[in-house]
Coordinates of C-alpha atoms in Angstrom, one line a residue:
X152 CA 4.3 20.7 43.1
X153 CA 3.1 17.6 41.0
X154 CA 4.2 14.2 41.5
X155 CA 4.5 11.7 38.8
X156 CA 1.9 9.5 40.1
X157 CA -1.2 12.5 40.0
X158 CA -2.1 10.2 37.1
X159 CA -1.1 6.7 38.5
X160 CA -3.0 6.4 41.3
X161 CA -6.3 7.6 40.6
X162 CA -5.6 5.6 37.6
X163 CA -4.9 2.1 38.7
X164 CA -7.4 3.3 42.2
X165 CA -10.0 3.4 38.7
X166 CA -9.7 0.3 37.5
X167 CA -9.7 -1.4 41.2
X168 CA -13.2 -0.6 42.0
X169 CA -14.3 -1.3 38.0
X170 CA -12.4 -4.5 38.2
X171 CA -14.6 -5.1 41.2
X172 CA -17.8 -4.0 40.1
X173 CA -16.8 -6.2 36.6
X174 CA -16.4 -8.7 38.8
X175 CA -20.1 -9.3 40.5
X176 CA -21.3 -8.6 37.0
X177 CA -19.2 -10.5 34.6
X178 CA -21.4 -11.5 31.9
X179 CA -22.7 -7.8 30.6
X180 CA -19.4 -7.4 30.1
X181 CA -18.7 -10.5 28.3
X182 CA -22.1 -11.0 26.4
X183 CA -21.1 -6.4 24.8
X184 CA -18.0 -7.2 22.9
X185 CA -19.2 -10.2 20.8
X186 CA -23.1 -8.5 20.8
X187 CA -21.5 -4.8 18.7
X188 CA -18.9 -7.1 17.5
X189 CA -21.3 -9.4 15.6
X190 CA -23.5 -5.7 14.7
X191 CA -20.1 -4.1 13.6
X192 CA -18.7 -6.5 11.6
X193 CA -22.3 -6.6 8.9
X194 CA -20.3 -3.3 6.8
X195 CA -18.5 -5.9 5.2
X196 CA -21.3 -6.2 4.1
X197 CA -21.3 -3.1 2.2
X198 CA -17.8 -2.2 1.3
X199 CA -16.2 -0.9 -1.5
X200 CA -12.6 -0.4 -1.8
X201 CA -10.8 2.5 -3.4
X202 CA -8.2 1.6 -6.5
X203 CA -7.2 4.5 -7.6
X204 CA -3.4 3.9 -7.4
X205 CA -2.8 8.3 -8.0
X206 CA -6.1 9.4 -5.7
X207 CA -4.3 7.0 -2.6
X208 CA -0.9 8.4 -4.0
X209 CA -1.2 12.0 -4.0
X210 CA -1.4 14.4 -2.2
X211 CA -5.0 16.0 -1.7
X212 CA -3.4 20.0 -1.4
X213 CA -0.4 18.4 -4.8
X214 CA -1.0 21.0 -7.8
X215 CA -1.7 18.0 -10.1
X216 CA -3.7 16.4 -8.3
X217 CA -6.2 19.9 -8.1
X218 CA -6.0 20.7 -11.9
X219 CA -6.6 17.0 -12.8
X220 CA -10.0 17.7 -11.7
X221 CA -9.2 21.9 -12.1
X222 CA -11.9 23.8 -13.7
X223 CA -10.5 26.9 -15.8
X224 CA -12.7 30.0 -17.0
X225 CA -12.7 31.1 -20.2
X226 CA -13.6 34.9 -19.8
X227 CA -10.2 34.9 -17.7
X228 CA -6.5 34.2 -19.7
X229 CA -4.9 31.8 -19.1
X230 CA -1.3 33.1 -19.9
X231 CA 0.8 29.9 -18.8
X232 CA -0.3 26.2 -18.4
X233 CA 2.7 23.0 -18.6
X234 CA 2.5 19.1 -18.5
X235 CA 4.1 17.2 -17.8
X236 CA 4.5 13.9 -16.0
X237 CA 5.4 11.7 -12.9
X238 CA 5.8 8.1 -12.2
X239 CA 3.2 7.4 -10.5
X240 CA 0.1 10.5 -12.4
X241 CA 1.2 10.2 -16.3
X242 CA 0.0 13.3 -17.1
X243 CA -1.0 16.7 -14.8
X244 CA -1.5 19.5 -15.7
X245 CA 0.1 22.3 -14.1
X246 CA -1.2 26.1 -13.7
X247 CA 1.0 29.0 -13.1
X248 CA -1.1 32.1 -13.5
X249 CA -4.6 32.9 -11.5
X250 CA -8.0 31.0 -13.0
X251 CA -11.2 30.7 -12.3
X252 CA -12.8 27.3 -12.1
X253 CA -16.1 26.9 -14.6
X254 CA -15.0 24.3 -16.9
X255 CA -13.8 21.3 -16.8
X256 CA -10.7 21.3 -18.4
X257 CA -11.6 18.1 -20.7
X258 CA -14.1 20.8 -21.7
X259 CA -11.2 23.0 -23.0
X260 CA -9.0 20.8 -24.8
X261 CA -11.6 17.5 -25.7
X262 CA -10.1 14.4 -26.9
X263 CA -12.8 14.0 -29.0
X264 CA -13.2 11.6 -32.1
X265 CA -10.3 12.5 -34.8
X266 CA -8.6 15.1 -32.8
X267 CA -6.1 12.9 -30.9
X268 CA -2.4 14.5 -30.9
X269 CA -0.2 11.6 -29.7
X270 CA 1.7 13.0 -27.0
X271 CA -0.8 15.4 -26.5
X272 CA -2.9 14.0 -24.2
X273 CA -4.5 15.6 -21.7
X274 CA -7.4 13.8 -19.5
X275 CA -6.2 9.9 -20.8
X276 CA -7.6 7.4 -18.4
X277 CA -6.8 4.2 -20.9
X278 CA -4.2 3.3 -21.7
X279 CA -1.2 0.4 -22.4
X280 CA 2.3 0.3 -22.6
X281 CA 5.3 -2.8 -23.9
X282 CA 8.3 -2.3 -23.2
X283 CA 10.6 -3.6 -26.0
X284 CA 14.8 -4.4 -25.0
X285 CA 16.5 -5.8 -27.3
X286 CA 17.9 -8.9 -26.0
X287 CA 22.1 -9.3 -25.0
X288 CA 22.1 -6.3 -24.6
X289 CA 22.0 -6.2 -28.8
X290 CA 20.8 -2.3 -30.9
X291 CA 17.3 -2.1 -31.3
X292 CA 18.0 -0.2 -34.3
X293 CA 18.8 -3.2 -36.6
X294 CA 16.9 -4.8 -39.1
X295 CA 15.9 -7.6 -37.6
X296 CA 14.7 -6.1 -34.0
X297 CA 12.6 -3.8 -36.0
X298 CA 10.8 -6.6 -37.4
X299 CA 9.9 -8.6 -34.0
X300 CA 8.5 -4.9 -32.9
X301 CA 6.6 -4.5 -36.6
X302 CA 5.2 -8.5 -35.7
X303 CA 4.9 -8.0 -32.3
X304 CA 3.0 -4.9 -33.3
X305 CA 0.5 -6.5 -35.9
X306 CA -0.1 -8.9 -33.5
X307 CA -1.9 -6.3 -30.5
X308 CA -2.9 -4.3 -33.5
X309 CA -4.7 -6.8 -35.6
X310 CA -5.2 -10.4 -32.5
X311 CA -6.3 -8.9 -29.6
X312 CA -9.6 -8.8 -30.4
X313 CA -12.8 -8.4 -27.6
X314 CA -16.7 -9.5 -28.7
X315 CA -19.3 -7.0 -27.2
X316 CA -23.1 -8.2 -28.1
X317 CA -22.2 -9.8 -31.1
X318 CA -19.8 -7.4 -32.6
X319 CA -16.1 -7.8 -33.1
X320 CA -13.5 -4.9 -31.6
X321 CA -10.1 -4.6 -32.3
X322 CA -7.6 -1.8 -31.3
X323 CA -8.1 -0.1 -34.5
X324 CA -11.5 0.1 -33.4
X325 CA -11.3 1.7 -29.5
X326 CA -7.9 3.5 -30.9
X327 CA -7.5 6.8 -30.2
X328 CA -7.8 8.2 -33.8
X329 CA -6.1 10.9 -35.8
X330 CA -6.7 11.8 -39.6
X331 CA -9.3 8.6 -39.0
X332 CA -6.2 7.0 -38.3
X333 CA -4.6 5.1 -35.1
X334 CA -1.9 7.2 -35.0
X335 CA 0.2 3.9 -34.1
X336 CA 4.0 3.0 -33.1
X337 CA 5.0 3.8 -36.8
X338 CA 7.9 5.6 -36.9
X339 CA 9.5 2.8 -34.8
X340 CA 10.6 1.4 -38.1
X341 CA 10.4 4.9 -39.7
X342 CA 13.4 5.8 -37.2
X343 CA 15.1 1.6 -37.5
X344 CA 15.5 2.7 -41.9
X345 CA 16.4 6.1 -41.0
X346 CA 19.9 4.8 -38.9
X347 CA 20.3 1.3 -41.0
X348 CA 20.3 4.0 -44.0
X349 CA 22.9 5.2 -42.3
X350 CA 21.4 8.9 -41.8
X351 CA 22.7 10.9 -38.8
X352 CA 19.2 11.1 -36.2
X353 CA 20.2 13.6 -33.3
X354 CA 18.4 12.5 -30.4
X355 CA 16.5 13.1 -28.5
X356 CA 15.1 15.7 -30.6
X357 CA 14.8 14.8 -34.7
X358 CA 14.0 16.1 -37.8
X359 CA 13.3 15.0 -41.1
X360 CA 12.4 17.8 -44.0
X361 CA 9.9 20.3 -42.2
X362 CA 9.0 18.0 -39.8
X363 CA 10.1 17.2 -35.3
X364 CA 9.4 14.5 -33.3
X365 CA 10.8 13.5 -29.5
X366 CA 12.5 10.5 -29.5
X367 CA 13.5 11.0 -25.8
X368 CA 10.6 9.2 -24.0
X369 CA 10.1 6.6 -26.6
X370 CA 13.5 5.2 -27.1
X371 CA 15.8 4.3 -24.3
X372 CA 19.2 3.0 -23.3
X373 CA 20.3 5.1 -26.2
X374 CA 24.2 5.5 -26.8
X375 CA 25.5 9.1 -28.6
X376 CA 27.9 9.7 -30.6
X377 CA 29.1 13.2 -32.6
X378 CA 29.2 13.9 -36.4
X379 CA 31.5 15.3 -38.7
X380 CA 29.8 18.4 -37.2
X381 CA 30.7 17.7 -33.9
X382 CA 26.6 17.9 -33.7
X383 CA 24.8 14.5 -31.1
X384 CA 23.8 11.5 -33.3
X385 CA 21.7 8.4 -32.1
X386 CA 24.6 6.2 -32.0
X387 CA 22.5 2.3 -30.6
X388 CA 19.8 1.8 -28.6
X389 CA 18.7 -1.4 -25.9
X390 CA 14.8 -0.6 -25.8
X391 CA 11.3 1.3 -27.3
X392 CA 8.1 2.3 -25.1
X393 CA 5.2 1.1 -27.0
X394 CA 2.6 3.0 -26.5
X395 CA -1.5 2.4 -27.7
X396 CA -3.9 4.6 -26.2
X397 CA -7.7 3.8 -26.4
X398 CA -11.1 5.7 -26.0
X399 CA -12.4 6.5 -22.3
X400 CA -15.7 8.3 -23.3
X401 CA -18.7 7.5 -23.1
X402 CA -18.8 5.2 -20.8
X403 CA -19.8 2.7 -22.4
X404 CA -17.0 2.5 -25.3
X405 CA -14.8 3.2 -21.9
X406 CA -15.1 -0.4 -21.1
X407 CA -14.5 -2.7 -23.7
X408 CA -11.7 -0.5 -24.2
X409 CA -10.8 -1.5 -20.5
X410 CA -11.6 -4.8 -21.9
X411 CA -9.9 -4.5 -24.6
X412 CA -6.8 -4.2 -21.9
X413 CA -7.6 -7.4 -20.3
X414 CA -7.4 -9.1 -23.3
X415 CA -4.0 -7.2 -23.7
X416 CA -2.8 -8.7 -20.7
X417 CA -3.9 -12.7 -20.7
X418 CA -2.3 -12.1 -24.9
X419 CA 1.0 -10.9 -23.9
X420 CA 1.1 -13.6 -21.2
X421 CA 1.2 -16.3 -24.1
X422 CA 2.6 -14.0 -26.0
X423 CA 5.6 -17.0 -27.9
X424 CA 9.5 -16.2 -26.8
X425 CA 11.1 -14.3 -29.3
X426 CA 14.2 -14.7 -30.3
X427 CA 15.9 -11.1 -30.5
X428 CA 14.0 -8.8 -28.1
X429 CA 12.5 -9.4 -24.8
X430 CA 9.1 -8.2 -23.2
X431 CA 6.9 -6.5 -20.3
X432 CA 3.1 -4.9 -20.4
X433 CA 0.7 -2.6 -18.4
X434 CA -2.9 -0.8 -18.9
X435 CA -4.4 1.9 -17.2
X436 CA -6.0 -0.9 -14.6
X437 CA -3.1 -2.0 -13.6
X438 CA -1.8 -0.3 -10.5
X439 CA -5.2 -0.5 -9.4
X440 CA -5.3 -5.2 -9.6
X441 CA -2.2 -5.5 -8.5
X442 CA -2.3 -3.0 -5.4
X443 CA -5.4 -5.4 -4.5
X444 CA -3.5 -8.5 -5.2
X445 CA -0.6 -7.0 -3.5
X446 CA -3.9 -7.2 -0.3
X447 CA -5.9 -10.0 -1.4
X448 CA -1.5 -12.0 -0.7
X449 CA -1.8 -11.0 3.8
X450 CA -5.4 -13.2 4.6
X451 CA -4.0 -16.2 4.5
X452 CA -0.9 -14.5 5.8
X453 CA -3.1 -12.9 8.8
X454 CA -4.8 -16.3 9.6
X455 CA -1.3 -17.9 10.0
X456 CA 0.1 -14.6 12.1
X457 CA -3.2 -15.1 14.2
X458 CA -3.0 -19.2 14.7
X459 CA 0.6 -18.8 15.4
X460 CA -0.3 -15.9 17.7
X461 CA -2.8 -18.3 19.5
X462 CA -0.3 -21.0 19.3
X463 CA 2.6 -19.2 21.3
X464 CA -0.5 -17.5 23.8
X465 CA -1.3 -20.5 24.9
X466 CA 2.7 -22.4 24.8
X467 CA 3.5 -19.7 28.0
X468 CA 1.0 -20.1 29.7
X469 CA 1.7 -23.9 30.0
X470 CA 2.4 -24.5 33.7
X471 CA 4.2 -27.8 35.0
X472 CA 4.1 -28.6 38.3
X473 CA 7.5 -28.1 40.1
X474 CA 10.0 -31.1 39.0
X475 CA 8.3 -32.2 36.2
X476 CA 7.4 -31.6 32.9
X477 CA 3.6 -32.5 33.6
X478 CA 1.9 -29.6 32.8
X479 CA -0.7 -27.8 36.4
X480 CA -4.2 -27.6 34.6
X481 CA -5.2 -26.1 37.5
X482 CA -2.1 -23.5 37.6
X483 CA -1.8 -23.0 33.4
X484 CA -5.1 -20.7 31.7
X485 CA -4.6 -21.5 27.3
X486 CA -8.1 -20.0 27.6
X487 CA -7.5 -17.0 28.6
X488 CA -5.1 -17.1 26.4
X489 CA -6.7 -17.4 24.1
X490 CA -9.5 -15.3 24.6
X491 CA -7.3 -12.2 24.7
X492 CA -6.1 -12.9 21.2
X493 CA -9.7 -13.8 20.2
X494 CA -10.6 -10.2 21.7
X495 CA -7.7 -8.4 20.1
X496 CA -9.6 -9.9 16.2
X497 CA -12.7 -9.1 18.1
X498 CA -11.8 -4.9 18.1
X499 CA -9.8 -5.2 13.9
X500 CA -13.1 -6.5 12.9
X501 CA -15.4 -4.2 15.1
X502 CA -13.3 -1.3 13.7
X503 CA -13.3 -1.9 10.5
X504 CA -16.6 -2.8 9.9
X505 CA -18.3 0.1 12.0
X506 CA -16.2 3.0 9.9
X507 CA -17.3 1.4 6.8
X508 CA -20.6 1.9 7.8
X509 CA -19.7 5.1 8.0
X510 CA -18.9 5.9 4.6
X511 CA -14.6 6.0 6.2
X512 CA -13.1 5.5 2.9
X513 CA -11.4 2.3 2.9
X514 CA -8.1 0.9 0.8
X515 CA -6.3 -2.0 0.3
X516 CA -3.2 -0.7 2.5
X517 CA -5.8 -1.6 5.9
X518 CA -4.9 -5.6 5.3
X519 CA -1.3 -4.4 6.8
X520 CA -3.6 -3.1 9.4
X521 CA -4.5 -6.1 11.8
X522 CA -0.7 -7.8 12.1
X523 CA -0.4 -4.6 13.4
X524 CA -3.4 -4.4 15.6
X525 CA -3.0 -7.7 17.0
X526 CA 0.6 -7.7 18.0
X527 CA -0.4 -4.4 19.9
X528 CA -3.5 -6.8 21.9
X529 CA -2.0 -10.5 22.5
X530 CA 0.3 -8.1 24.1
X531 CA -1.0 -6.5 26.5
X532 CA -2.8 -10.0 26.8
X533 CA 0.3 -11.3 27.9
X534 CA 0.7 -8.1 30.4
X535 CA -3.7 -9.4 32.2
X536 CA -1.8 -13.0 32.2
X537 CA 1.1 -11.8 34.2
X538 CA -1.2 -9.4 36.4
X539 CA -3.2 -11.9 36.9
X540 CA -0.2 -14.5 38.0
X541 CA 1.7 -11.8 40.4
X542 CA -2.0 -11.7 42.7
X543 CA -2.1 -14.3 45.6
X544 CA -4.4 -17.1 44.8
X545 CA -5.7 -17.0 48.9
X546 CA -7.6 -14.0 48.2
X547 CA -11.5 -13.7 47.2
X548 CA -11.4 -13.5 43.2
X549 CA -13.3 -10.4 43.1
X550 CA -10.1 -8.5 44.4
X551 CA -7.4 -11.3 42.5
X552 CA -9.7 -8.7 39.7
X553 CA -9.7 -5.6 41.9
X554 CA -5.3 -5.2 41.9
X555 CA -5.6 -7.3 38.2
X556 CA -6.6 -4.9 36.8
X557 CA -5.2 -1.7 39.0
X558 CA -2.2 -3.5 37.9
X559 CA -2.6 -3.8 34.3
X560 CA -4.8 -2.0 32.7
X561 CA -2.8 1.2 34.1
X562 CA 0.1 0.1 31.3
X563 CA -2.3 -0.8 29.1
X564 CA -4.9 2.2 29.0
X565 CA -1.5 3.9 28.4
X566 CA -0.4 1.7 25.5
X567 CA -2.9 2.7 23.6
X568 CA -3.6 6.6 24.1
X569 CA 0.6 6.4 22.3
X570 CA -0.3 4.1 20.0
X571 CA -3.9 5.8 19.1
X572 CA -2.3 9.2 19.1
X573 CA 1.1 8.4 17.3
X574 CA -1.4 7.2 14.6
X575 CA -3.9 10.0 15.2
X576 CA -1.4 12.3 14.3
X577 CA -1.4 10.4 11.3
X578 CA -4.6 10.9 10.6
X579 CA -3.7 14.5 10.0
X580 CA -1.6 13.7 6.7
X581 CA -2.5 15.1 3.4
X582 CA -1.2 11.6 1.7
X583 CA -4.5 9.7 1.3
X584 CA -4.0 6.3 2.2
X585 CA -2.0 7.4 4.9
X586 CA -4.9 9.5 7.0
X587 CA -7.1 6.0 5.9
X588 CA -4.3 3.2 7.2
X589 CA -4.2 5.9 10.3
X590 CA -8.3 6.3 11.0
X591 CA -8.5 2.8 10.8
X592 CA -4.9 1.6 12.4
X593 CA -6.5 3.6 15.4
X594 CA -9.3 2.2 15.9
X595 CA -8.8 -1.2 15.9
X596 CA -6.3 0.1 18.9
X597 CA -9.2 1.9 20.7
X598 CA -11.5 -0.7 20.8
X599 CA -9.4 -3.6 20.9
X600 CA -8.1 -2.2 24.8
X601 CA -12.5 -1.1 25.1
X602 CA -13.5 -5.2 24.6
X603 CA -9.4 -5.7 26.9
X604 CA -11.0 -4.0 29.5
X605 CA -14.5 -4.9 29.3
X606 CA -13.7 -8.5 28.8
X607 CA -10.8 -9.8 30.0
X608 CA -11.8 -9.8 33.9
X609 CA -15.0 -11.6 33.0
X610 CA -13.2 -14.0 31.0
X611 CA -10.5 -13.9 33.4
X612 CA -13.5 -15.4 36.8
X613 CA -14.9 -17.9 34.8
X614 CA -11.4 -19.6 34.3
X615 CA -9.5 -18.9 37.7
X616 CA -9.3 -21.8 39.4
X617 CA -6.9 -22.4 41.5
X618 CA -5.0 -25.1 44.4
X619 CA -4.7 -22.0 47.4
X620 CA -2.3 -23.6 50.5
X621 CA -4.1 -22.7 54.0
X622 CA -1.1 -20.6 54.9
X623 CA -1.8 -16.9 53.0
X624 CA 1.5 -15.9 53.0
X625 CA 2.3 -19.2 51.6
X626 CA 5.1 -18.0 48.7
X627 CA 3.1 -20.7 46.9
X628 CA 0.3 -18.4 46.8
X629 CA 1.6 -16.3 44.3
X630 CA 3.1 -18.6 41.3
X631 CA 6.2 -17.0 39.6
X632 CA 7.7 -18.2 36.2
X633 CA 11.1 -19.6 34.7
X634 CA 11.3 -15.9 33.1
X635 CA 10.2 -13.8 35.3
X636 CA 13.1 -15.7 38.0
X637 CA 15.2 -15.0 35.7
X638 CA 14.8 -11.1 34.9
X639 CA 14.6 -11.0 38.4
X640 CA 17.4 -13.1 40.1
X641 CA 19.8 -12.8 37.3
X642 CA 19.5 -10.1 35.0
X643 CA 18.7 -7.2 36.9
X644 CA 21.3 -8.0 39.5
X645 CA 24.0 -7.6 35.6
X646 CA 22.4 -5.2 34.7
X647 CA 23.3 -3.3 37.3
X648 CA 26.6 -3.6 37.7
X649 CA 28.4 -0.1 36.9
X650 CA 30.8 -1.9 33.9
X651 CA 27.7 -3.0 32.4
X652 CA 25.8 0.6 32.7
X653 CA 28.5 1.8 31.2
X654 CA 28.2 0.0 28.6
X655 CA 24.9 0.1 28.1
X656 CA 25.6 3.7 28.1
X657 CA 27.8 4.0 25.3
X658 CA 25.5 1.9 23.1
X659 CA 22.7 4.4 23.3
X660 CA 25.5 7.0 22.0
X661 CA 25.9 4.5 18.9
X662 CA 21.9 3.9 18.5
X663 CA 21.5 8.2 18.3
X664 CA 24.0 8.4 16.4
X665 CA 23.1 5.7 13.6
X666 CA 19.5 7.1 13.2
X667 CA 20.8 10.2 13.2
X668 CA 22.8 9.3 10.2
X669 CA 19.4 7.8 8.8
X670 CA 17.4 10.2 9.0
X671 CA 19.9 12.5 7.0
X672 CA 19.6 9.8 4.1
X673 CA 16.2 9.6 4.2
X674 CA 15.1 10.2 0.6
X675 CA 11.5 11.6 -0.6
X676 CA 9.6 9.7 -2.8
X677 CA 7.4 6.8 -3.8
X678 CA 8.2 4.2 -6.5
X679 CA 5.3 2.3 -8.4
X680 CA 7.5 -1.4 -7.9
X681 CA 7.5 -0.6 -4.3
X682 CA 3.3 -0.9 -4.3
X683 CA 4.0 -3.8 -5.9
X684 CA 3.9 -8.1 -5.0
X685 CA 7.7 -9.9 -6.4
X686 CA 6.2 -11.7 -9.1
X687 CA 3.7 -9.0 -10.6
X688 CA 3.6 -8.9 -14.1
X689 CA 4.5 -5.1 -13.7
X690 CA 7.8 -4.7 -11.0
X691 CA 9.5 -5.3 -14.8
X692 CA 8.3 -3.2 -16.5
X693 CA 7.8 0.3 -14.0
X694 CA 12.3 -1.4 -13.7
X695 CA 12.6 -1.7 -17.1
X696 CA 11.1 2.8 -17.5
X697 CA 12.9 3.5 -14.7
X698 CA 16.2 1.3 -16.2
X699 CA 15.6 2.7 -19.8
X700 CA 13.4 5.9 -20.8
X701 CA 12.8 7.4 -17.0
X702 CA 15.2 9.4 -18.1
X703 CA 14.5 12.1 -20.4
X704 CA 10.4 12.1 -19.6
X705 CA 7.7 13.3 -21.4
X706 CA 7.5 16.9 -23.8
X707 CA 6.8 20.4 -22.4
X708 CA 3.9 21.7 -23.5
X709 CA 3.5 25.3 -23.2
X710 CA -0.1 27.1 -24.7
X711 CA -0.5 30.6 -24.6
X712 CA -4.1 32.1 -24.7
X713 CA -4.9 35.8 -24.9

């Protein structure tokens, strides 16, 4: 029958021999990780982050992702095509019958000059949005609010300008056109005029003569009532959504539209406060820019966390002379603790730089990974330092390192393997952002382990001086810290009492019960607002969309071809 120690004992024996070998050839094991880190870190010069939020957070096998890039054969009849909206992917195509990929959808439904129909675009990529909410819970359909919206709309269309190659461009020059004019937001004024003249307006669809329209996606926070014919009509509303569609073809025009979007954001940042309305705004580059800003905000925090960990490691490594508060610099090993934290940093730098050199995609969410890996690396460092302290200072250095490695390296190996396998499983997910994060984290954990077992024994040799008692069996040759004494002499005996065991078992059952209940409350989904920093200007916009506009959504479009 296979025993539990079937792997532990051979591994302990291997690491004991390995530690003894390293103690005889320490300098190559110090130089190799440093030189390898310097080489792999050159990958940062080729860093090109993937910032497309739709690509990163949409599963690779999702119909919306496949069909955004779909090529549809003209030789095969397309029976049914629908269009729908999601919070991240504003315009998705769903093909519900078999098809052959030959032509890009944009080739079949091109948004060329003067053929844009508002609400029926398929492949827009340049768009600005403004939510206008009535202050103090007012009715946005009343005349004073309509005039405030008109002022804002004219400001956006006429006052926001960009200059390129001695020519000035406004929204009217860059908008997608229908019948030689920008669609604009004139419907807001029309609906307001009808409402204030006492004309009943049905919701979410309405009809004027032989013309019909859909208000569900543009008018939010509505209150409904019924007329004399028991027809549901619009009683009041709180918000309007203004949409500005921009040209995204050819490339040079798309660039100008992107520049206009940047100017749009700057101008609305400085738009005078209106006594009637409050606004939020968003454009097609906002989500990618704010995700990058989120990642950039983590860098100074990581540096701070790294420094705090080093200080904490140094403090924990200090040993005082018995009976005093003076530091015993012979037994204290602060340099070893610092090297342990630096090892984790080297593993992170090597993994990120090496994967970039291998052309593995990088996205800004990977910036979270160093917080995890440096914590694991620091924990492993404490295991190494504790293992050194448990060895007898009367032993030769080679034997002390061997015993240290046979004790600590096995535990570190098991920890590294379980962590690496956990994130390795995550690499098979179909969400690219999660997949990329797991690849980088898995590699960083593996390299951190390799660096620690390679360089840690060598660095310990350089600072392993000690004060030895003449009697090898004397207790002073094995230094135990106060924490070790507490857990060994106080905590463990209390924990082994029958009553404490019973309480621990009961508490564990309660813990499992809460865990199971929590799992049943999980809700699938990803809200864009949760990806942004708290002070992002896009966060109020998403909140306004969810509160006022995402109850009805966009219209469903059906196209039949024979």
